Amino acid sequence: MTNLLDIQNISYSINSEKILRNVSLKIQSNMMYQFIGGNGAGKTTLLKIILEIMPPSKGKIFKHQSFSKKYIGHKIPLKNYLTLDENLKIYLNNFSETKLIDTLKKLNLYDKRDTKFSSLSYGQQRKAALIPIFVETHEMFLLDEPFSGLDNAHIEIIKKEMISLVGDGKTVIFTSHIPAELECETLRL
Amino acid sequence: MLKNFINQFASPKTYLKRCDKYFIFVFSAGLIFLAVGWIWGIFYSPTDAEQGDVYRIIYLHVPTSIYAQLIYWIMAFWAMIHLVWRVRLAAYLIKAAAYIGLLSTFLALFSGSIWGIPTWGTWWQWDARITSTLILFLMYLGLITLHNSFNNFDKSDRLMSILVIVGTINLPIIKKSVDWWSTLHQPASITLTKSPSIDITMFIPLMISIIAFGFLYISMGFLMSKIIILTREKNKTWIDQYV
Amino acid sequence: MRDTQTMILKQIKDEQFKLQKEIRSWLGPLILFSLIMIAFPLSIDLMNIGLAELFLNIIIITILVTNYLSIDDVFFEDFYDGTIEQSLIKDSNLYVYVACKLMITVLMKILPLTLISIVFAIAYKVNVSFLPDLCLLFINMQIIFVNMLFFGNAISINKGSTLGLILVMPIIFPAVILFGQALTFLRLEIPIFSIHFMATGISIIACILLTFVTAITLKLHLE
């Protein structure tokens, strides 16, 4: 296990309204972390601070080493006017074609490759957005409510992949309203 | 060291105390200078050979035109301070200055229109300087609109600062417009490098009026920025003690 | 260095592919421009104003309005579906993203519109010797307009593009004045080399500076 990040007393506020208060956490490789909290608790905000999209109002994040990261948030950055296949060619980076085909089959999206993205159901679109965790290689994956919109069978597939990533030495951080049944370090916000 | 120097002026609390301390002096100075300048200019300066008494509007038009542009440069300076050193007070001052700049530009356009009717037979002409001043008016209006349309004040402060800095490219064009295009507008009577083209008996009350407007605008700035600070910092504990 | 080059090339290809597929986004403005240019002569008394004169009077504003409509939502979709967020996480800044968008806009929107403008210039019986000057003027003019409109779009991304246009129009007006003067000189057959040099310089500076400023503004919205 290697130290990747030290989150030290992070606070964040907008217009003097505090969203995060003194959050501290050490993030290491080979570990899974879960941020739990209700709506507006600051789960997505904390992820974005870790990703350096937004600076904290107070506190700092100390990086022990540089590492590549992949963020999969609420939004689905795939275009409605392109097919699933065309979207994936733009969305994915450094992936193997065979691995992608296996993943599409696993997620029941193989037959939908030539379907316009807007014609897919929300659940299918969410699954497509999660494909990078199967085919891309990063040291850290940050997933914002990865199970939303998925049926139980696919939730299990995603969970299995997350466990496999941790087993391969990666770090997985995900957010959730309710505790997921996974072996991970939990941070309640 | 520079950051420490800036920080000692950057506290809204200290600034408000200074505002309260200096406001009455600045405002009084403005009124006195304005009274002297205008009474001298309107009643005692000689009549112009070409324009008669109509020219006396310059004691309103020229100061408001000068400050319409100057205030934007000052805003650009504060915008740099805000963006580089994240000084919140600078953002408050930009907002206050935007309102004053808007007023000054409006007065410049209005007084210019009044001057135009008897002198050139038209209240509006699409010449370079007048049009550029109208554009400046729209820029001030745009800044205020932008700032007021966001709920996240920190973000809107920074967007406003960015827009101010980008907008400063328009200022040299306004300044040079009289040289670039041959237009209806008379050439600048006062330049930094040459002696003025108006008589000294008209020039002195004009300079006094310009100084007067400076003081008045600063005192208006104190008032506006006070309102903005009290609104934005209303949740801070020091506000209760101050009020 | 090689990785960065590959990444930039991929991004340019992706942007070009997306724009190519979103046909309404690049074809719509060209059709609109053509319709306006066809409609204009129908609305005036051609006995009192020549076609060539009319063309030179209307072309700047028509191009400006077409540019505005063609990049009306240039960042909107990418902002709301998280594409810009992904670019920021991947590159830790948005300069490459904005620069690629600008490059593709120049290639797939500005150049075709310039071409169609020249076709209409010929149809409006503008003096053929003006065409090379017009071509260069239109390209420089649109690069400046598009850069400002990109910035306007970025600054008001969650308030609608109209606010952005209102904010940057005062800054675009001097460019409108400059190019209007250029067309006046052209009409009077006065050489406009100096205006070409100035306009080219301004467009290069606009591309560099405004890409930077637009990227910072977009990043600010993500915070």
XYZ file of C-alpha atoms in Angstrom:
655
model
C 0.000 0.000 0.000
C 1.410 3.396 -1.004
C 0.294 6.767 0.293
C -1.237 8.752 -2.523
C -3.017 11.694 -0.924
C -3.279 13.364 2.457
C -6.522 15.318 2.858
C -5.877 17.727 5.725
C -8.735 19.633 7.386
C -10.573 20.451 4.196
C -13.468 22.886 4.505
C -15.545 24.316 1.728
C -18.194 27.023 1.745
C -20.243 28.973 -0.788
C -21.569 32.427 0.134
C -20.551 31.776 3.757
C -22.604 28.561 3.844
C -20.393 25.659 4.989
C -20.664 22.513 2.895
C -17.618 20.626 4.167
C -16.129 20.996 7.649
C -12.620 19.878 8.544
C -12.485 16.688 6.547
C -9.294 14.698 6.907
C -8.386 11.423 5.276
C -5.335 9.528 4.050
C -5.781 7.895 0.662
C -3.664 4.903 -0.222
C -3.356 2.496 -3.103
C -4.962 -0.961 -2.872
C -7.850 0.570 -0.957
C -11.503 1.344 -1.491
C -13.100 4.400 0.095
C -16.760 5.232 0.413
C -18.093 8.745 1.109
C -21.584 8.470 2.587
C -23.989 11.293 3.212
C -27.428 12.648 2.434
C -28.262 15.168 -0.292
C -26.104 18.277 -0.009
C -23.649 16.647 2.403
C -20.710 17.530 0.167
C -19.811 14.123 -1.327
C -19.463 15.379 -4.898
C -17.749 18.539 -3.634
C -15.115 16.473 -1.837
C -14.515 14.391 -4.954
C -14.062 17.560 -7.005
C -11.623 18.966 -4.452
C -9.603 15.730 -4.636
C -9.666 16.033 -8.429
C -8.440 19.645 -8.117
C -11.415 20.931 -10.100
C -12.198 23.277 -7.239
C -9.925 24.607 -4.507
C -10.951 24.118 -0.868
C -11.891 27.188 1.181
C -9.574 25.977 3.942
C -7.121 23.110 4.396
C -5.021 21.438 1.776
C -4.407 18.232 -0.071
C -0.909 16.891 -0.031
C 0.066 14.708 -2.995
C 2.732 12.112 -2.261
C 3.193 11.232 -5.916
C 1.608 11.950 -9.247
C -0.912 9.416 -10.511
C -3.508 9.150 -13.220
C -7.138 9.351 -12.238
C -10.504 8.779 -13.837
C -13.671 10.454 -12.668
C -17.130 9.183 -13.501
C -19.712 11.575 -12.161
C -23.459 12.088 -12.299
C -23.242 13.506 -15.789
C -22.863 11.296 -18.828
C -20.357 12.893 -21.231
C -21.634 11.037 -24.270
C -23.413 12.713 -27.145
C -27.046 11.972 -27.998
C -26.507 12.417 -31.736
C -23.735 9.784 -31.953
C -24.075 6.020 -31.736
C -22.740 4.165 -28.692
C -19.734 2.974 -30.683
C -18.903 6.460 -31.972
C -19.245 7.864 -28.468
C -16.949 5.263 -26.947
C -14.243 5.970 -29.543
C -14.218 9.590 -28.325
C -14.849 8.958 -24.631
C -12.317 6.193 -24.018
C -8.551 6.553 -24.000
C -5.839 3.905 -24.311
C -8.063 0.871 -24.324
C -7.864 -2.561 -25.861
C -10.523 -3.416 -28.430
C -10.958 -6.996 -27.151
C -11.416 -5.831 -23.584
C -14.035 -3.336 -24.778
C -15.964 -6.035 -26.630
C -15.899 -8.288 -23.543
C -17.130 -5.398 -21.397
C -19.939 -4.544 -23.789
C -21.054 -8.173 -23.731
C -20.837 -8.289 -19.947
C -22.972 -5.147 -19.645
C -25.473 -6.257 -22.319
C -24.520 -3.369 -24.566
C -22.849 -5.293 -27.384
C -25.998 -5.310 -29.538
C -26.491 -1.592 -28.936
C -23.205 -0.488 -30.450
C -24.816 1.032 -33.528
C -27.806 2.482 -31.688
C -28.113 6.246 -31.332
C -27.181 7.112 -27.770
C -30.406 9.040 -27.225
C -32.347 5.824 -27.947
C -30.744 3.974 -25.048
C -32.483 3.836 -21.687
C -31.068 5.773 -18.743
C -29.715 2.571 -17.201
C -27.977 1.633 -20.455
C -26.502 5.134 -20.680
C -25.214 4.869 -17.109
C -23.622 1.527 -17.890
C -21.932 3.040 -20.941
C -20.570 5.873 -18.774
C -19.036 3.267 -16.416
C -17.154 1.371 -19.158
C -13.811 3.126 -18.391
C -13.486 1.253 -15.088
C -13.362 -1.971 -17.107
C -11.118 -0.953 -19.986
C -8.989 2.010 -18.951
C -5.935 1.868 -16.724
C -5.644 4.469 -13.981
C -4.204 4.483 -10.487
C -7.331 6.035 -9.013
C -10.995 5.822 -9.946
C -13.441 8.300 -8.467
C -17.060 7.298 -8.948
C -19.962 9.522 -7.990
C -22.952 7.308 -7.124
C -21.926 4.571 -9.556
C -24.926 2.352 -8.805
C -27.655 4.874 -9.540
C -29.940 3.816 -12.370
C -28.630 0.214 -12.468
C -30.459 -3.020 -11.783
C -29.180 -5.414 -9.061
C -27.416 -7.722 -11.509
C -25.379 -4.899 -12.998
C -24.695 -3.392 -9.585
C -23.030 -6.700 -8.683
C -20.977 -6.602 -11.894
C -19.784 -3.085 -11.091
C -18.992 -4.041 -7.488
C -16.994 -7.057 -8.664
C -14.981 -4.867 -11.017
C -14.327 -2.342 -8.238
C -13.022 -5.119 -5.975
C -10.873 -6.428 -8.820
C -9.369 -2.974 -9.367
C -8.427 -2.707 -5.693
C -6.918 -6.179 -5.904
C -4.759 -4.938 -8.797
C -3.346 -2.189 -6.600
C -5.663 0.625 -7.693
C -7.607 3.017 -5.487
C -11.355 3.313 -5.814
C -13.293 6.132 -4.185
C -17.047 6.189 -4.555
C -19.958 8.087 -3.072
C -23.281 6.796 -1.991
C -26.389 7.731 -0.003
C -26.461 4.363 1.750
C -23.620 2.028 2.706
C -22.713 -0.371 -0.065
C -21.888 -3.890 1.021
C -18.231 -3.651 0.196
C -15.043 -3.946 2.169
C -13.948 -0.335 2.268
C -13.057 2.597 4.487
C -16.115 4.746 5.071
C -16.176 8.509 5.535
C -19.483 9.939 6.697
C -20.164 13.542 5.662
C 6.087 41.261 1.421
C 3.861 42.756 -1.261
C 1.009 40.480 -0.143
C 1.429 41.700 3.455
C 1.381 45.302 2.250
C -1.837 44.677 0.337
C -3.412 42.683 3.173
C -3.194 45.577 5.619
C -5.564 47.511 3.332
C -7.633 44.517 2.356
C -9.780 44.041 5.429
C -13.390 45.158 4.812
C -13.678 45.969 8.538
C -10.689 48.361 8.475
C -11.889 49.838 5.218
C -15.350 50.614 6.657
C -13.797 52.401 9.600
C -11.687 54.480 7.237
C -14.767 55.237 5.109
C -16.625 56.555 8.125
C -13.609 58.608 9.191
C -12.889 60.266 5.833
C -16.304 60.454 4.173
C -17.355 63.820 5.581
C -14.048 65.491 4.660
C -14.023 64.149 1.119
C -17.688 64.955 0.521
C -17.313 68.477 1.934
C -14.202 69.080 -0.167
C -16.117 67.927 -3.223
C -19.018 70.272 -2.531
C -16.724 73.236 -1.902
C -14.670 72.663 -5.038
C -17.848 72.147 -7.057
C -19.358 75.362 -5.755
C -16.182 77.331 -6.531
C -15.684 75.736 -9.936
C -19.265 76.072 -11.117
C -19.915 79.531 -9.776
C -16.681 80.765 -11.325
C -17.298 78.894 -14.580
C -20.974 79.745 -14.969
C -21.012 83.328 -13.749
C -17.492 84.713 -14.047
C -15.756 83.025 -16.983
C -15.939 84.997 -20.230
C -18.350 84.056 -23.013
C -16.894 81.916 -25.794
C -16.440 83.726 -29.122
C -17.970 80.888 -31.176
C -20.392 79.072 -28.877
C -21.579 81.868 -26.618
C -22.669 80.774 -23.147
C -23.607 77.277 -24.233
C -19.997 76.136 -23.803
C -20.427 76.333 -20.003
C -21.833 72.813 -20.066
C -18.183 71.701 -20.248
C -18.042 72.132 -16.456
C -20.331 69.094 -16.261
C -19.533 67.306 -19.508
C -15.725 67.236 -19.346
C -15.321 65.973 -15.745
C -17.964 63.276 -16.269
C -16.330 62.176 -19.553
C -12.876 62.015 -17.986
C -14.054 60.015 -14.997
C -16.200 57.718 -17.140
C -12.954 56.379 -18.611
C -10.730 56.799 -15.565
C -13.059 54.781 -13.350
C -12.780 51.852 -15.769
C -8.954 51.927 -15.518
C -9.270 51.975 -11.727
C -11.624 48.990 -11.927
C -9.078 47.181 -14.098
C -6.410 47.778 -11.433
C -8.667 46.398 -8.696
C -9.639 43.488 -10.937
C -5.951 42.550 -11.167
C -5.627 42.784 -7.359
C -8.729 40.625 -6.941
C -7.669 37.958 -9.419
C -4.011 37.761 -8.391
C -4.222 38.162 -4.596
C -7.884 37.096 -4.099
C -8.650 40.276 -2.151
C -12.431 40.339 -1.586
C -12.481 44.052 -0.852
C -11.202 44.720 -4.389
C -14.275 42.955 -5.793
C -16.572 45.079 -3.634
C -14.817 48.227 -4.858
C -15.160 47.135 -8.484
C -18.915 46.733 -8.027
C -19.205 50.140 -6.334
C -17.105 51.753 -9.067
C -19.239 50.163 -11.781
C -22.330 51.988 -10.503
C -20.447 55.280 -10.315
C -18.925 54.753 -13.755
C -22.394 54.067 -15.132
C -23.678 57.321 -13.637
C -20.704 59.291 -14.924
C -21.029 57.896 -18.437
C -24.736 58.623 -18.463
C -24.101 62.223 -17.382
C -21.394 62.567 -20.051
C -23.753 61.342 -22.782
C -26.662 63.417 -21.487
C -24.664 66.627 -21.149
C -23.031 65.967 -24.520
C -26.457 65.670 -26.137
C -27.596 68.930 -24.547
C -24.417 70.628 -25.771
C -24.880 69.223 -29.266
C -28.318 70.702 -29.915
C -27.453 74.436 -29.950
C -23.868 73.947 -31.125
C -24.107 71.418 -33.958
C -27.871 71.209 -34.458
C -28.005 67.561 -33.393
C -28.368 65.773 -30.080
C -26.815 62.600 -31.395
C -24.210 61.782 -34.001
C -22.650 58.437 -34.758
C -19.145 59.786 -34.484
C -16.307 57.882 -32.903
C -16.046 59.528 -29.501
C -19.783 59.703 -28.758
C -20.295 56.139 -29.966
C -17.337 54.908 -27.928
C -18.750 56.588 -24.826
C -22.080 54.859 -25.466
C -20.197 51.575 -25.764
C -18.520 52.305 -22.414
C -21.979 52.890 -20.911
C -23.090 49.487 -22.207
C -19.954 47.907 -20.754
C -20.707 49.259 -17.285
C -24.300 48.086 -17.635
C -23.089 44.660 -18.748
C -20.771 44.321 -15.763
C -23.509 45.168 -13.283
C -25.943 42.804 -15.058
C -23.392 39.997 -15.020
C -22.646 40.384 -11.336
C -26.307 40.528 -10.367
C -27.254 37.429 -12.337
C -25.295 34.916 -10.258
C -26.161 33.480 -6.853
C -22.587 32.457 -6.124
C -20.952 35.805 -5.288
C -17.382 34.510 -5.217
C -17.782 33.228 -8.764
C -19.537 36.372 -9.995
C -16.781 38.560 -8.465
C -14.147 36.694 -10.425
C -16.138 36.651 -13.650
C -16.681 40.389 -13.312
C -12.944 40.932 -12.772
C -12.121 38.890 -15.874
C -14.647 40.835 -17.940
C -13.256 44.169 -16.684
C -9.741 43.234 -17.759
C -10.886 42.011 -21.185
C -12.934 45.191 -21.603
C -9.925 47.450 -21.072
C -8.949 46.866 -24.710
C -11.797 49.236 -25.584
C -10.318 52.115 -23.626
C -7.376 53.005 -25.899
C -9.811 52.966 -28.809
C -12.005 55.518 -27.056
C -8.975 57.653 -26.266
C -7.545 57.527 -29.774
C -10.853 57.707 -31.625
C -10.640 61.419 -32.231
C -7.278 60.878 -33.931
C -8.304 57.823 -35.972
C -11.484 59.167 -37.481
C -12.267 62.697 -38.664
C -15.550 63.432 -36.947
C -17.960 66.010 -35.686
C -16.581 65.921 -32.128
C -14.135 68.652 -31.254
C -10.565 67.595 -30.571
C -9.613 67.047 -26.964
C -9.111 70.440 -25.333
C -6.895 69.093 -22.610
C -3.993 66.769 -23.207
C -1.226 65.739 -20.866
C 1.594 66.814 -23.136
C 0.404 70.004 -24.792
C -0.889 73.271 -23.340
C -4.714 73.433 -23.368
C -6.541 75.031 -26.280
C -9.037 76.916 -24.095
C -8.488 80.200 -22.350
C -6.917 80.116 -18.875
C -9.960 81.874 -17.367
C -12.097 78.961 -18.537
C -9.433 76.358 -17.876
C -8.983 77.001 -14.145
C -12.672 76.567 -13.170
C -12.710 73.483 -15.403
C -9.791 71.969 -13.482
C -11.521 72.856 -10.201
C -14.698 71.112 -11.438
C -12.667 68.053 -12.391
C -11.137 67.926 -8.891
C -14.619 68.460 -7.378
C -16.079 65.528 -9.277
C -13.129 63.414 -8.164
C -13.911 64.095 -4.514
C -17.643 63.604 -5.021
C -17.143 60.310 -6.825
C -14.798 59.094 -4.089
C -17.408 59.952 -1.445
C -20.081 58.191 -3.529
C -17.691 55.265 -3.752
C -17.406 55.178 0.037
C -21.198 55.032 0.350
C -21.719 52.415 -2.383
C -18.927 50.173 -1.155
C -20.258 50.429 2.398
C -23.670 49.189 1.238
C -22.065 46.351 -0.710
C -19.811 45.304 2.181
C -22.649 45.364 4.717
C -24.774 43.235 2.361
C -22.090 40.717 1.473
C -20.542 40.368 4.913
C -23.825 40.341 6.813
C -23.212 36.842 8.209
C -19.829 37.745 9.688
C -19.573 38.331 13.448
C -17.753 41.675 13.146
C -20.783 43.201 11.358
C -22.902 42.998 14.537
C -20.234 44.910 16.462
C -19.889 47.465 13.674
C -23.615 48.101 13.304
C 5.913 15.557 -25.651
C 4.826 12.842 -28.084
C 1.976 11.912 -25.720
C 0.823 15.530 -25.619
C 0.962 15.757 -29.408
C -1.044 12.550 -29.792
C -3.533 13.756 -27.223
C -3.986 17.108 -28.995
C -4.383 15.422 -32.382
C -6.954 13.028 -30.933
C -8.872 15.923 -29.423
C -8.897 17.808 -32.746
C -10.087 14.683 -34.566
C -12.789 14.079 -31.947
C -14.041 17.680 -32.168
C -14.061 17.534 -35.951
C -15.942 14.224 -35.886
C -18.530 15.502 -33.394
C -19.151 18.672 -35.385
C -19.353 16.744 -38.635
C -22.032 14.502 -37.135
C -23.985 17.378 -35.664
C -25.011 18.585 -39.065
C -27.455 21.258 -37.931
C -24.691 22.986 -36.026
C -22.529 23.809 -39.069
C -24.982 23.614 -41.938
C -27.777 25.550 -40.246
C -25.904 28.863 -40.041
C -24.715 28.582 -43.663
C -28.296 28.071 -44.819
C -29.506 30.909 -42.617
C -26.826 33.232 -43.991
C -27.774 32.295 -47.535
C -31.459 32.920 -46.855
C -30.727 36.344 -45.395
C -28.535 37.284 -48.342
C -31.222 36.117 -50.773
C -33.947 37.959 -48.856
C -32.171 41.302 -48.557
C -32.460 42.451 -52.194
C -36.156 41.539 -52.102
C -36.718 44.034 -49.279
C -35.225 47.137 -50.874
C -35.710 49.347 -53.875
C -32.950 48.241 -56.216
C -33.384 51.320 -58.405
C -31.988 53.590 -55.688
C -29.280 51.443 -54.214
C -26.941 49.223 -56.155
C -26.508 45.558 -55.253
C -22.785 45.929 -54.659
C -23.396 48.896 -52.351
C -26.051 46.895 -50.472
C -23.678 43.957 -50.040
C -20.955 46.095 -48.504
C -23.499 47.756 -46.203
C -25.022 44.573 -44.804
C -22.295 41.953 -44.884
C -20.571 42.716 -41.568
C -23.681 42.542 -39.417
C -25.040 39.543 -41.337
C -21.790 37.668 -40.719
C -21.796 38.725 -37.054
C -25.357 37.499 -36.515
C -24.581 34.246 -38.341
C -21.478 33.706 -36.205
C -23.509 34.336 -33.065
C -26.136 31.797 -34.082
C -23.581 29.243 -35.217
C -21.741 29.169 -31.905
C -24.751 29.898 -29.747
C -24.322 26.695 -27.729
C -20.674 25.933 -28.374
C -19.887 25.105 -24.742
C -23.384 24.585 -23.372
C -23.787 20.891 -24.186
C -20.231 20.023 -23.169
C -20.666 21.887 -19.882
C -23.903 20.197 -18.918
C -22.987 16.663 -19.958
C -19.637 16.760 -18.169
C -17.343 16.762 -21.216
C -15.577 19.938 -20.094
C -15.169 18.473 -16.619
C -13.532 15.381 -18.108
C -11.195 17.556 -20.219
C -10.191 19.517 -17.135
C -9.452 16.374 -15.145
C -7.466 14.856 -18.014
C -5.384 17.931 -18.886
C -5.637 19.941 -15.608
C -6.492 22.996 -17.735
C -8.870 23.779 -20.568
C -6.535 25.557 -23.001
C -6.259 22.576 -25.323
C -10.012 21.997 -25.212
C -10.826 25.616 -26.137
C -8.037 25.823 -28.728
C -9.260 22.641 -30.453
C -12.841 23.928 -30.448
C -11.630 27.189 -31.987
C -9.558 25.438 -34.633
C -12.468 23.251 -35.730
C -14.814 26.255 -35.705
C -12.417 28.098 -38.019
C -12.111 25.120 -40.359
C -15.725 23.994 -40.422
C -17.695 27.176 -39.860
C -15.620 30.263 -40.633
C -13.987 29.098 -43.858
C -17.219 27.772 -45.432
C -19.038 30.957 -44.427
C -16.261 33.046 -45.992
C -16.581 31.038 -49.179
C -20.340 31.514 -49.331
C -19.894 35.238 -48.616
C -17.581 35.520 -51.613
C -20.103 33.643 -53.765
C -22.750 36.141 -52.717
C -20.328 39.009 -53.322
C -20.087 37.817 -56.907
C -23.878 37.405 -57.087
C -24.282 40.948 -55.769
C -21.966 42.145 -58.571
C -19.250 43.418 -56.252
C -16.110 44.474 -58.147
C -14.076 41.294 -58.711
C -10.848 43.071 -57.773
C -12.232 43.469 -54.228
C -12.661 39.736 -53.700
C -9.193 38.862 -52.325
C -9.408 41.798 -49.864
C -12.931 40.790 -48.879
C -11.843 37.196 -48.338
C -9.035 38.183 -45.978
C -11.209 40.742 -44.185
C -13.996 38.217 -43.633
C -11.624 35.611 -42.222
C -9.963 38.037 -39.796
C -13.278 39.573 -38.844
C -14.857 36.219 -38.063
C -11.851 35.020 -36.078
C -12.147 38.113 -33.883
C -15.944 37.768 -33.603
C -15.776 34.071 -32.823
C -13.120 34.541 -30.150
C -15.220 37.201 -28.443
C -18.375 35.119 -28.774
C -16.557 32.106 -27.311
C -15.634 34.267 -24.348
C -19.209 35.583 -24.058
C -20.552 32.039 -24.190
C -18.102 30.932 -21.531
C -18.831 33.793 -19.175
C -22.588 33.248 -19.184
C -22.679 29.522 -19.759
C -25.337 28.859 -17.157
C -27.328 32.004 -17.883
C -27.838 31.557 -21.613
C -25.818 32.814 -24.547
C -27.859 36.017 -24.892
C -26.321 37.431 -21.713
C -22.907 36.553 -23.079
C -23.615 38.338 -26.327
C -24.831 41.426 -24.435
C -21.629 41.418 -22.398
C -19.207 41.121 -25.289
C -21.032 43.181 -27.922
C -19.599 46.442 -26.565
C -16.162 44.912 -27.001
C -17.001 43.645 -30.501
C -18.265 47.065 -31.662
C -14.765 48.511 -32.208
C -14.022 45.556 -34.503
C -17.269 46.280 -36.365
C -16.160 49.920 -36.720
C -12.722 48.862 -37.977
C -14.051 46.487 -40.627
C -16.738 48.970 -41.612
C -13.991 51.512 -42.244
C -12.088 48.906 -44.261
C -15.094 48.350 -46.516
C -15.511 52.127 -46.916
C -11.879 52.424 -48.036
C -12.387 49.495 -50.378
C -15.408 51.194 -51.888
C -13.286 54.307 -52.433
C -10.519 52.113 -53.892
C -8.057 53.143 -51.182
C -5.477 50.383 -50.438
C -6.133 48.638 -47.121
C -2.838 46.780 -46.542
C -2.379 48.450 -43.163
C -5.862 47.388 -42.070
C -5.105 43.821 -43.182
C -1.898 43.814 -41.120
C -3.678 45.268 -38.116
C -6.630 42.871 -38.418
C -4.333 39.854 -38.796
C -2.358 40.949 -35.753
C -5.517 41.473 -33.711
C -6.890 38.046 -34.710
C -3.652 36.301 -33.726
C -3.612 38.106 -30.381
C -7.327 37.403 -29.895
C -6.804 33.692 -30.580
C -4.002 33.409 -28.042
C -5.312 35.689 -25.289
C -8.989 34.885 -25.519
C -8.387 31.125 -25.647
C -6.541 31.543 -22.379
C -9.218 33.781 -20.844
C -12.092 31.579 -22.077
C -10.410 28.499 -20.596
C -10.009 30.233 -17.230
C -13.634 31.383 -17.327
C -14.919 27.870 -18.056
C -12.789 26.472 -15.232
C -14.279 29.070 -12.916
C -17.778 27.801 -13.717
C -16.774 24.286 -12.798
C -15.595 25.336 -9.343
